[in-house]
PDB file of C-alpha atoms in Angstrom:
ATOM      1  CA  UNK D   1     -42.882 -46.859  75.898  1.00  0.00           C
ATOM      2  CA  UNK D   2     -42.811 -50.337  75.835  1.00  0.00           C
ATOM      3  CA  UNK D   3     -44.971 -53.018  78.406  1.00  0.00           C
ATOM      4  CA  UNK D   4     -43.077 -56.178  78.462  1.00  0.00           C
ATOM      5  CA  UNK D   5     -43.011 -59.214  80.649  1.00  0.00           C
ATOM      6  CA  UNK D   6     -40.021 -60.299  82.109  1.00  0.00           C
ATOM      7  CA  UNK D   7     -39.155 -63.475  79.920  1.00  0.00           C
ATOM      8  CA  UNK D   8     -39.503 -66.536  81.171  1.00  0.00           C
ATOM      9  CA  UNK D   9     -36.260 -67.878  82.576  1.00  0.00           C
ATOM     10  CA  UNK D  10     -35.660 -70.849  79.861  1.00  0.00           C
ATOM     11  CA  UNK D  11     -32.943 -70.621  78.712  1.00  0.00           C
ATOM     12  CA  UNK D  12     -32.103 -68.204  75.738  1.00  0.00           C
ATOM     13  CA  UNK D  13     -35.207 -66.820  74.377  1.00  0.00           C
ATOM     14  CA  UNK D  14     -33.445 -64.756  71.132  1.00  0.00           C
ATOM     15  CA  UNK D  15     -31.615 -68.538  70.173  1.00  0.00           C
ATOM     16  CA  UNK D  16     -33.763 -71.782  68.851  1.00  0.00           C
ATOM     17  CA  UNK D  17     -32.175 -73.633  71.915  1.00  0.00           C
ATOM     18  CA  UNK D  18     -34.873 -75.582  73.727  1.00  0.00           C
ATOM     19  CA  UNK D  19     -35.264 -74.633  77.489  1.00  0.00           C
ATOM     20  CA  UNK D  20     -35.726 -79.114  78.022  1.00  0.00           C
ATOM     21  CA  UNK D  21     -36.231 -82.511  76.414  1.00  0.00           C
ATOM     22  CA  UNK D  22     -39.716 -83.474  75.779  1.00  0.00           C
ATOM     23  CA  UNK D  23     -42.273 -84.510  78.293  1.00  0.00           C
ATOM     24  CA  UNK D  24     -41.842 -87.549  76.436  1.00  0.00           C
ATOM     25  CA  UNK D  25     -38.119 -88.096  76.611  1.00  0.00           C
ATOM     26  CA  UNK D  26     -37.744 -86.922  80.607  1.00  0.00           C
ATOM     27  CA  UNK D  27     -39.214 -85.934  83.440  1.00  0.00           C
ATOM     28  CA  UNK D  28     -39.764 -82.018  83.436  1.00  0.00           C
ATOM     29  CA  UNK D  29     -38.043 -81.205  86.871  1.00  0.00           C
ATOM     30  CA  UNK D  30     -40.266 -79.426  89.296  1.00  0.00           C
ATOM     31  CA  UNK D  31     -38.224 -76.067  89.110  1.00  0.00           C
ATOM     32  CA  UNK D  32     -39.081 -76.577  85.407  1.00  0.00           C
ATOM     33  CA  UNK D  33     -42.653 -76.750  85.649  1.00  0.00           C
ATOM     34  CA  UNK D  34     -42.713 -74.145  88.005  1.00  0.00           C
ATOM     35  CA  UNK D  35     -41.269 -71.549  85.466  1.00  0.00           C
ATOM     36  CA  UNK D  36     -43.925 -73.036  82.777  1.00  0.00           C
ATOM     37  CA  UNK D  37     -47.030 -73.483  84.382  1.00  0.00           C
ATOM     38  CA  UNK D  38     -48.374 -69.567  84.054  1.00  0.00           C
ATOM     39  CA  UNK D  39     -47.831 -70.024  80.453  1.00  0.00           C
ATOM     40  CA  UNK D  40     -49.649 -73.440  79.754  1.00  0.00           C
ATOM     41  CA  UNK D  41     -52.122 -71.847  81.923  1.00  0.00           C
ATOM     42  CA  UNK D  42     -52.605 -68.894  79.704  1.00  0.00           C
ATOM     43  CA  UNK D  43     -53.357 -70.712  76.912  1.00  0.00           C
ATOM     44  CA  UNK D  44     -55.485 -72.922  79.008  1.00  0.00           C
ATOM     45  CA  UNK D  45     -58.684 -70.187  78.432  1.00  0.00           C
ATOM     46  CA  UNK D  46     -60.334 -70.477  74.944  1.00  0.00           C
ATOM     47  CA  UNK D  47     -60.315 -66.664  74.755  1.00  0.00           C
ATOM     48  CA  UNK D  48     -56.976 -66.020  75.686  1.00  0.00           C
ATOM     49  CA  UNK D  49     -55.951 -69.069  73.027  1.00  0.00           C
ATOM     50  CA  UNK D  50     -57.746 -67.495  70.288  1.00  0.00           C
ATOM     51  CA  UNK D  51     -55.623 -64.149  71.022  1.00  0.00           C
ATOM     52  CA  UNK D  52     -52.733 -65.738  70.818  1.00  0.00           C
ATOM     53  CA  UNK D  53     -53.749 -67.232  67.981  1.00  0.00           C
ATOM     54  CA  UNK D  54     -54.736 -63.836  66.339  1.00  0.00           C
ATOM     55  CA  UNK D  55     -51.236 -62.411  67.220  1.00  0.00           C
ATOM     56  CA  UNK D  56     -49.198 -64.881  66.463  1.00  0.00           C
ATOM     57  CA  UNK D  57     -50.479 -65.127  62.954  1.00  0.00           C
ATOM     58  CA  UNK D  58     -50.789 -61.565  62.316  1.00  0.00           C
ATOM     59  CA  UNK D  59     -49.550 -60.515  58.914  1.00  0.00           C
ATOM     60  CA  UNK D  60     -46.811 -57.944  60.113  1.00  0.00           C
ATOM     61  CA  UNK D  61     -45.940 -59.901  62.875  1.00  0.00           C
ATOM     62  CA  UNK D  62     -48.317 -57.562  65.763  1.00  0.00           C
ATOM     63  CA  UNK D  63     -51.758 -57.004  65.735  1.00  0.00           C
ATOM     64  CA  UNK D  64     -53.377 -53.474  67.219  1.00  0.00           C
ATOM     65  CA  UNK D  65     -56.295 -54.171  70.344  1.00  0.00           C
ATOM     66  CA  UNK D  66     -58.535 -51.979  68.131  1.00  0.00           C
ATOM     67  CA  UNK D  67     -58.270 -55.054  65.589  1.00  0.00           C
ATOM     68  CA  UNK D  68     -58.672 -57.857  68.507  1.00  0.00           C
ATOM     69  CA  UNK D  69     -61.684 -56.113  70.502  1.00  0.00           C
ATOM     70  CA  UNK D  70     -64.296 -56.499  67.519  1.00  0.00           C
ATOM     71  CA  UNK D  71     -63.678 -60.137  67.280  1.00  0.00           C
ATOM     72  CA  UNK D  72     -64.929 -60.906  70.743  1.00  0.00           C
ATOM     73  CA  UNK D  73     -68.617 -60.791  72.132  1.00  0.00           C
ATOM     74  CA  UNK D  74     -66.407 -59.189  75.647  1.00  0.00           C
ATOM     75  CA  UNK D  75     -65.898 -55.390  76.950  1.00  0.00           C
ATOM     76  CA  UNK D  76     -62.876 -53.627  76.319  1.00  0.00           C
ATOM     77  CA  UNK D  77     -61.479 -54.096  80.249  1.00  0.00           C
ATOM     78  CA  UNK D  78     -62.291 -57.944  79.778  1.00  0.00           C
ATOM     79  CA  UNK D  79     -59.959 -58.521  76.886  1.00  0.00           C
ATOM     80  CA  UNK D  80     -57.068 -55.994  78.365  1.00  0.00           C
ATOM     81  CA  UNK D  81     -57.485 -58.648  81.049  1.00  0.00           C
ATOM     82  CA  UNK D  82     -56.943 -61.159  78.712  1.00  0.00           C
ATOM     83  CA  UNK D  83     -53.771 -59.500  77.210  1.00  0.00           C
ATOM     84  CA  UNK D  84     -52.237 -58.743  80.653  1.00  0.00           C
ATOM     85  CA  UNK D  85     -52.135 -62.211  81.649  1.00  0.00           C
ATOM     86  CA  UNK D  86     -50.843 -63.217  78.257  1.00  0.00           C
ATOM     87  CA  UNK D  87     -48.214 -60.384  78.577  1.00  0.00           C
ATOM     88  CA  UNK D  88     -47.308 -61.126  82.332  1.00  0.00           C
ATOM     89  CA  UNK D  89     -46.919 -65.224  80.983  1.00  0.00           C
ATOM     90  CA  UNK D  90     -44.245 -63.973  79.046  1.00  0.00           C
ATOM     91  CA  UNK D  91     -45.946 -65.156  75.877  1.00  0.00           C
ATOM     92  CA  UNK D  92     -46.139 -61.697  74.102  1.00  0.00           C
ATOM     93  CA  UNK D  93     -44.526 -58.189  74.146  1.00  0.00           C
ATOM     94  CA  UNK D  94     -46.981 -54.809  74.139  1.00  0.00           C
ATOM     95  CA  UNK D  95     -46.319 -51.624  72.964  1.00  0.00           C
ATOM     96  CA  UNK D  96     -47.987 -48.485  73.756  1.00  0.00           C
ATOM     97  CA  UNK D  97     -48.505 -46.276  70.554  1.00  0.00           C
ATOM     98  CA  UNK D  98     -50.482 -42.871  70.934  1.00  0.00           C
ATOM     99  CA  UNK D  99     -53.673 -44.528  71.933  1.00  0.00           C
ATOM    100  CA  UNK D 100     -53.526 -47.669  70.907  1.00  0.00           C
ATOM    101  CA  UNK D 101     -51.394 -50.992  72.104  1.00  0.00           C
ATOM    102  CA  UNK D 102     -49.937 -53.397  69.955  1.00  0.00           C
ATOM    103  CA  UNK D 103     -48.976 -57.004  70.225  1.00  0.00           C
ATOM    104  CA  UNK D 104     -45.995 -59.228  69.059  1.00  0.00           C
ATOM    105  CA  UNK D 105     -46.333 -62.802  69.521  1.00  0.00           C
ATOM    106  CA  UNK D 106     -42.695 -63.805  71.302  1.00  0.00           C
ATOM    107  CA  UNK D 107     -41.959 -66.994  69.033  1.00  0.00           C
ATOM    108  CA  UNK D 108     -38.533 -68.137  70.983  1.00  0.00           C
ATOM    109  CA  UNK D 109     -40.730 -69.009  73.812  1.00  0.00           C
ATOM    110  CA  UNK D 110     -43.627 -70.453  71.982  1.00  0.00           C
ATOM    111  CA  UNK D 111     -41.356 -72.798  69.776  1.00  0.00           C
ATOM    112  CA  UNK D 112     -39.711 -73.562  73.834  1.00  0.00           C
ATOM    113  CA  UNK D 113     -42.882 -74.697  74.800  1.00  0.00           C
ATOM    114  CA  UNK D 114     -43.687 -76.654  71.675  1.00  0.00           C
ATOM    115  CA  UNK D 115     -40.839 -78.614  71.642  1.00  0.00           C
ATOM    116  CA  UNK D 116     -41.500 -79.701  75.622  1.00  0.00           C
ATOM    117  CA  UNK D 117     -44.529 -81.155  73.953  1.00  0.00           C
ATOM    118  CA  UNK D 118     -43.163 -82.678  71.150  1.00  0.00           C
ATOM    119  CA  UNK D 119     -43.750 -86.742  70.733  1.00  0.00           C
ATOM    120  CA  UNK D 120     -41.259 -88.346  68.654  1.00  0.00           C
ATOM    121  CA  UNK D 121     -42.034 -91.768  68.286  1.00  0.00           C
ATOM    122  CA  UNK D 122     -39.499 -93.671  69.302  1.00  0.00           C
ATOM    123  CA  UNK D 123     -38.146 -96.241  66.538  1.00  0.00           C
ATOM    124  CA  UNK D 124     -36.723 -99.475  67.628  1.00  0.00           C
ATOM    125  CA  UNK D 125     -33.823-101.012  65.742  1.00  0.00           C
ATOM    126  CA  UNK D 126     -35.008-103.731  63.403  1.00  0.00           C
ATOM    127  CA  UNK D 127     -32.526-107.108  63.733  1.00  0.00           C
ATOM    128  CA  UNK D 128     -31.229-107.845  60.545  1.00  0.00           C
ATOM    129  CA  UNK D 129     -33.102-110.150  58.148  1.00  0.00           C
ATOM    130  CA  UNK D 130     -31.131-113.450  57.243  1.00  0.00           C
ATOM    131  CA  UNK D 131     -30.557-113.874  53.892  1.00  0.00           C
TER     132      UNK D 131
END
């Protein structure tokens, strides 16, 4: 049985499109920010980070909670807390397996959220030297 979020609504999460233009290109409509506000502020707690972190760059892609637990000075309960809200942000799926849960990073909506942060420097058009 599977535990998923429902994804966040931006756009098409199983395509590389982007859900919007950089902070730095437009203004990130309110609607917008609604939608991705619970998962800026999941990554917003150092513990939760360093989860996603640990999932995300897990060798087979997911990561068992028997292999997350051990590298936190926090109970059990504390980091399923952790994992819920990560799950519930959308940010990764969760799959029950005989006793044990295991995580996949979801990277469509990780490489959406990158890109709204993405600064590309603008480059100005040079006049052209006279020769």
């Amino acid at each position: 049985m599977s535990k998923q979020a429902a994804p966040l609504p931006l756009g098409d999460v199983t395509a590389d499109a982007v859900c919007c233009p950089p902070l730095a290109q437009h203004r990130v409509p309110a609607e917008t920010a609604a939608l991705l506000a619970p998962a800026f502020k999941a990554l917003g707690d150092p513990v939760r980070l360093q989860l996603m972190s640990m999932i995300a760059s897990a060798d087979n892609g997911e990561v068992c909670v028997c292999d997350l637990t051990p590298a936190f000075d926090l109970t059990g309960p504390t980091i399923s807390h952790h994992l819920r809200t990560l799950r519930e942000a959308g940010l990764v799926d969760a799959e029950r397996r005989g006793t044990w849960v295991y995580y996949r990073a979801r990277p469509a909506i990780l490489r959406q959220l990158a890109a709204l942060l993405t600064v590309e420097p603008v480059t100005a058009a040079r006049p052209a030297a006279d020769s």
